[in-house]
Amino acid sequence: MSERIPILRIGETLVVSVQSDLEDQTVLNLQEDLAEQIVAKSARGVIIDISALEIVDSFVGRMLATVASISSVLDARTVVVGMRPAVAITLVELGLSLGGVSTALDLEKGLEQLRRPASSALR
C-alpha cells in the first residue's frame, strides 16, 4: 500500500508537507486527496512545503505544476515554500517552469502571500 501525505488545514489554507521522496502512486494519491480537500473545506489556498526535499527531479517538478493547476481550477492559489537553493538550481537547469506556482521562503511568508489579493501576490 502506498504512502499518503497528510493535508493540514490552517483557516482557508491547506498545508502539505512533503517529507520524503515521492513515488508515482503517492503523488497520484496526493493530487486526488488535495482536490477532494479543497472542495470539502472550501480552501482558498494551498501551501506545499518541500523544505525536507534534498533533491528534485523532473517528476517532482511536474507534480508541483500539476497540483497548482488542479488547485487553480478549483479556485485555490498554490504557494511552494521551503525550496532549498540546490532545488531551485536543479529546477532551472531542468528547464522546468512552475507555471501558476508562487514561491515563498517559509510557511509564514507563504501564508502572508495567500492573505494578499491575487493580483498583488504575483510580483
PDB file of C-alpha atoms in Angstrom:
ATOM      1  CA  MET A   1       0.000   0.000   0.000  1.00  0.00           C
ATOM      2  CA  SER A   2       1.383   3.407  -0.932  1.00  0.00           C
ATOM      3  CA  GLU A   3       2.030   6.256   1.449  1.00  0.00           C
ATOM      4  CA  ARG A   4      -0.436   9.117   1.874  1.00  0.00           C
ATOM      5  CA  ILE A   5       0.779  12.614   2.607  1.00  0.00           C
ATOM      6  CA  PRO A   6      -1.133  14.375   5.403  1.00  0.00           C
ATOM      7  CA  ILE A   7      -3.013  17.548   4.494  1.00  0.00           C
ATOM      8  CA  LEU A   8      -3.420  20.050   7.331  1.00  0.00           C
ATOM      9  CA  ARG A   9      -5.794  22.996   7.450  1.00  0.00           C
ATOM     10  CA  ILE A  10      -4.948  26.498   8.673  1.00  0.00           C
ATOM     11  CA  GLY A  11      -8.013  28.689   8.204  1.00  0.00           C
ATOM     12  CA  GLU A  12      -8.844  28.706   4.490  1.00  0.00           C
ATOM     13  CA  THR A  13      -5.449  27.231   3.573  1.00  0.00           C
ATOM     14  CA  LEU A  14      -4.411  23.609   3.171  1.00  0.00           C
ATOM     15  CA  VAL A  15      -0.807  22.750   4.036  1.00  0.00           C
ATOM     16  CA  VAL A  16       1.014  19.780   2.535  1.00  0.00           C
ATOM     17  CA  SER A  17       4.436  18.942   3.945  1.00  0.00           C
ATOM     18  CA  VAL A  18       6.406  16.636   1.667  1.00  0.00           C
ATOM     19  CA  GLN A  19       8.794  14.782   3.991  1.00  0.00           C
ATOM     20  CA  SER A  20      10.214  12.089   1.730  1.00  0.00           C
ATOM     21  CA  ASP A  21      10.919  11.188  -1.858  1.00  0.00           C
ATOM     22  CA  LEU A  22       7.706  10.748  -3.784  1.00  0.00           C
ATOM     23  CA  GLU A  23       6.671   7.630  -5.624  1.00  0.00           C
ATOM     24  CA  ASP A  24       4.221   7.744  -8.517  1.00  0.00           C
ATOM     25  CA  GLN A  25       1.271   6.343  -6.552  1.00  0.00           C
ATOM     26  CA  THR A  26       1.916   8.675  -3.611  1.00  0.00           C
ATOM     27  CA  VAL A  27       1.742  11.664  -5.977  1.00  0.00           C
ATOM     28  CA  LEU A  28      -1.478  10.414  -7.568  1.00  0.00           C
ATOM     29  CA  ASN A  29      -2.969   9.931  -4.086  1.00  0.00           C
ATOM     30  CA  LEU A  30      -1.862  13.441  -3.077  1.00  0.00           C
ATOM     31  CA  GLN A  31      -3.435  15.019  -6.160  1.00  0.00           C
ATOM     32  CA  GLU A  32      -6.727  13.221  -5.532  1.00  0.00           C
ATOM     33  CA  ASP A  33      -6.744  13.870  -1.761  1.00  0.00           C
ATOM     34  CA  LEU A  34      -5.865  17.530  -2.226  1.00  0.00           C
ATOM     35  CA  ALA A  35      -8.583  18.104  -4.844  1.00  0.00           C
ATOM     36  CA  GLU A  36     -11.148  16.488  -2.536  1.00  0.00           C
ATOM     37  CA  GLN A  37      -9.977  18.563   0.451  1.00  0.00           C
ATOM     38  CA  ILE A  38     -10.027  21.858  -1.495  1.00  0.00           C
ATOM     39  CA  VAL A  39     -13.673  21.265  -2.318  1.00  0.00           C
ATOM     40  CA  ALA A  40     -14.688  19.794   1.069  1.00  0.00           C
ATOM     41  CA  LYS A  41     -13.007  22.557   3.105  1.00  0.00           C
ATOM     42  CA  SER A  42     -13.683  25.419   0.634  1.00  0.00           C
ATOM     43  CA  ALA A  43      -9.953  26.145   0.697  1.00  0.00           C
ATOM     44  CA  ARG A  44      -8.723  29.336  -0.971  1.00  0.00           C
ATOM     45  CA  GLY A  45      -5.019  28.457  -0.835  1.00  0.00           C
ATOM     46  CA  VAL A  46      -2.612  25.526  -0.840  1.00  0.00           C
ATOM     47  CA  ILE A  47       0.894  25.583   0.584  1.00  0.00           C
ATOM     48  CA  ILE A  48       3.304  22.820  -0.370  1.00  0.00           C
ATOM     49  CA  ASP A  49       6.312  22.677   1.959  1.00  0.00           C
ATOM     50  CA  ILE A  50       9.270  20.998   0.267  1.00  0.00           C
ATOM     51  CA  SER A  51      11.931  22.026   2.811  1.00  0.00           C
ATOM     52  CA  ALA A  52      12.641  18.363   3.625  1.00  0.00           C
ATOM     53  CA  LEU A  53      13.464  17.530   0.000  1.00  0.00           C
ATOM     54  CA  GLU A  54      17.183  17.473  -0.732  1.00  0.00           C
ATOM     55  CA  ILE A  55      16.805  16.860  -4.445  1.00  0.00           C
ATOM     56  CA  VAL A  56      14.093  17.422  -7.005  1.00  0.00           C
ATOM     57  CA  ASP A  57      13.807  15.787 -10.390  1.00  0.00           C
ATOM     58  CA  SER A  58      11.563  16.495 -13.348  1.00  0.00           C
ATOM     59  CA  PHE A  59       8.895  14.188 -11.868  1.00  0.00           C
ATOM     60  CA  VAL A  60       8.600  16.282  -8.694  1.00  0.00           C
ATOM     61  CA  GLY A  61       8.694  19.495 -10.734  1.00  0.00           C
ATOM     62  CA  ARG A  62       5.799  18.275 -12.892  1.00  0.00           C
ATOM     63  CA  MET A  63       3.917  17.189  -9.762  1.00  0.00           C
ATOM     64  CA  LEU A  64       4.179  20.689  -8.294  1.00  0.00           C
ATOM     65  CA  ALA A  65       2.931  22.247 -11.536  1.00  0.00           C
ATOM     66  CA  THR A  66       0.071  19.723 -11.779  1.00  0.00           C
ATOM     67  CA  VAL A  67      -1.018  20.286  -8.177  1.00  0.00           C
ATOM     68  CA  ALA A  68      -1.013  24.049  -8.822  1.00  0.00           C
ATOM     69  CA  SER A  69      -3.141  23.563 -11.949  1.00  0.00           C
ATOM     70  CA  ILE A  70      -5.650  21.374 -10.097  1.00  0.00           C
ATOM     71  CA  SER A  71      -5.831  23.919  -7.263  1.00  0.00           C
ATOM     72  CA  SER A  72      -6.308  26.779  -9.707  1.00  0.00           C
ATOM     73  CA  VAL A  73      -9.183  25.018 -11.466  1.00  0.00           C
ATOM     74  CA  LEU A  74     -10.784  24.615  -8.029  1.00  0.00           C
ATOM     75  CA  ASP A  75     -10.234  28.345  -7.281  1.00  0.00           C
ATOM     76  CA  ALA A  76      -7.347  27.962  -4.830  1.00  0.00           C
ATOM     77  CA  ARG A  77      -3.884  29.522  -5.164  1.00  0.00           C
ATOM     78  CA  THR A  78      -0.722  27.486  -4.624  1.00  0.00           C
ATOM     79  CA  VAL A  79       2.494  28.577  -2.916  1.00  0.00           C
ATOM     80  CA  VAL A  80       5.550  26.322  -2.671  1.00  0.00           C
ATOM     81  CA  VAL A  81       7.645  27.052   0.424  1.00  0.00           C
ATOM     82  CA  GLY A  82      10.978  25.907   1.777  1.00  0.00           C
ATOM     83  CA  MET A  83      12.741  25.426  -1.536  1.00  0.00           C
ATOM     84  CA  ARG A  84      16.454  24.883  -0.978  1.00  0.00           C
ATOM     85  CA  PRO A  85      18.903  26.734  -3.238  1.00  0.00           C
ATOM     86  CA  ALA A  86      20.103  23.441  -4.774  1.00  0.00           C
ATOM     87  CA  VAL A  87      16.499  22.513  -5.599  1.00  0.00           C
ATOM     88  CA  ALA A  88      15.885  25.894  -7.260  1.00  0.00           C
ATOM     89  CA  ILE A  89      19.067  25.494  -9.318  1.00  0.00           C
ATOM     90  CA  THR A  90      18.048  21.979 -10.366  1.00  0.00           C
ATOM     91  CA  LEU A  91      14.585  23.123 -11.476  1.00  0.00           C
ATOM     92  CA  VAL A  92      16.125  25.884 -13.588  1.00  0.00           C
ATOM     93  CA  GLU A  93      18.743  23.518 -15.053  1.00  0.00           C
ATOM     94  CA  LEU A  94      15.996  21.028 -15.963  1.00  0.00           C
ATOM     95  CA  GLY A  95      14.155  23.846 -17.730  1.00  0.00           C
ATOM     96  CA  LEU A  96      11.071  23.348 -15.580  1.00  0.00           C
ATOM     97  CA  SER A  97       8.803  26.322 -15.198  1.00  0.00           C
ATOM     98  CA  LEU A  98       6.345  26.076 -12.359  1.00  0.00           C
ATOM     99  CA  GLY A  99       3.561  27.963 -14.077  1.00  0.00           C
ATOM    100  CA  GLY A 100       0.873  29.069 -11.663  1.00  0.00           C
ATOM    101  CA  VAL A 101       3.053  28.361  -8.654  1.00  0.00           C
ATOM    102  CA  SER A 102       4.174  31.167  -6.389  1.00  0.00           C
ATOM    103  CA  THR A 103       7.078  30.592  -4.032  1.00  0.00           C
ATOM    104  CA  ALA A 104       7.992  31.826  -0.567  1.00  0.00           C
ATOM    105  CA  LEU A 105      10.945  31.169   1.697  1.00  0.00           C
ATOM    106  CA  ASP A 106       8.952  29.605   4.548  1.00  0.00           C
ATOM    107  CA  LEU A 107       5.466  28.743   5.779  1.00  0.00           C
ATOM    108  CA  GLU A 108       4.928  32.110   7.466  1.00  0.00           C
ATOM    109  CA  LYS A 109       5.775  34.035   4.285  1.00  0.00           C
ATOM    110  CA  GLY A 110       3.627  31.637   2.245  1.00  0.00           C
ATOM    111  CA  LEU A 111       0.624  32.313   4.473  1.00  0.00           C
ATOM    112  CA  GLU A 112       1.249  36.073   4.183  1.00  0.00           C
ATOM    113  CA  GLN A 113       1.338  35.754   0.408  1.00  0.00           C
ATOM    114  CA  LEU A 114      -2.010  33.944   0.340  1.00  0.00           C
ATOM    115  CA  ARG A 115      -3.601  36.656   2.516  1.00  0.00           C
ATOM    116  CA  ARG A 116      -2.841  39.270  -0.128  1.00  0.00           C
ATOM    117  CA  PRO A 117      -5.187  39.708  -3.102  1.00  0.00           C
ATOM    118  CA  ALA A 118      -4.211  37.521  -6.061  1.00  0.00           C
ATOM    119  CA  SER A 119      -3.246  40.486  -8.256  1.00  0.00           C
ATOM    120  CA  SER A 120      -0.666  41.798  -5.769  1.00  0.00           C
ATOM    121  CA  ALA A 121       0.672  38.344  -4.809  1.00  0.00           C
ATOM    122  CA  LEU A 122       2.389  37.879  -8.162  1.00  0.00           C
ATOM    123  CA  ARG A 123       5.400  40.135  -8.013  1.00  0.00           C
TER     124      ARG A 123
END
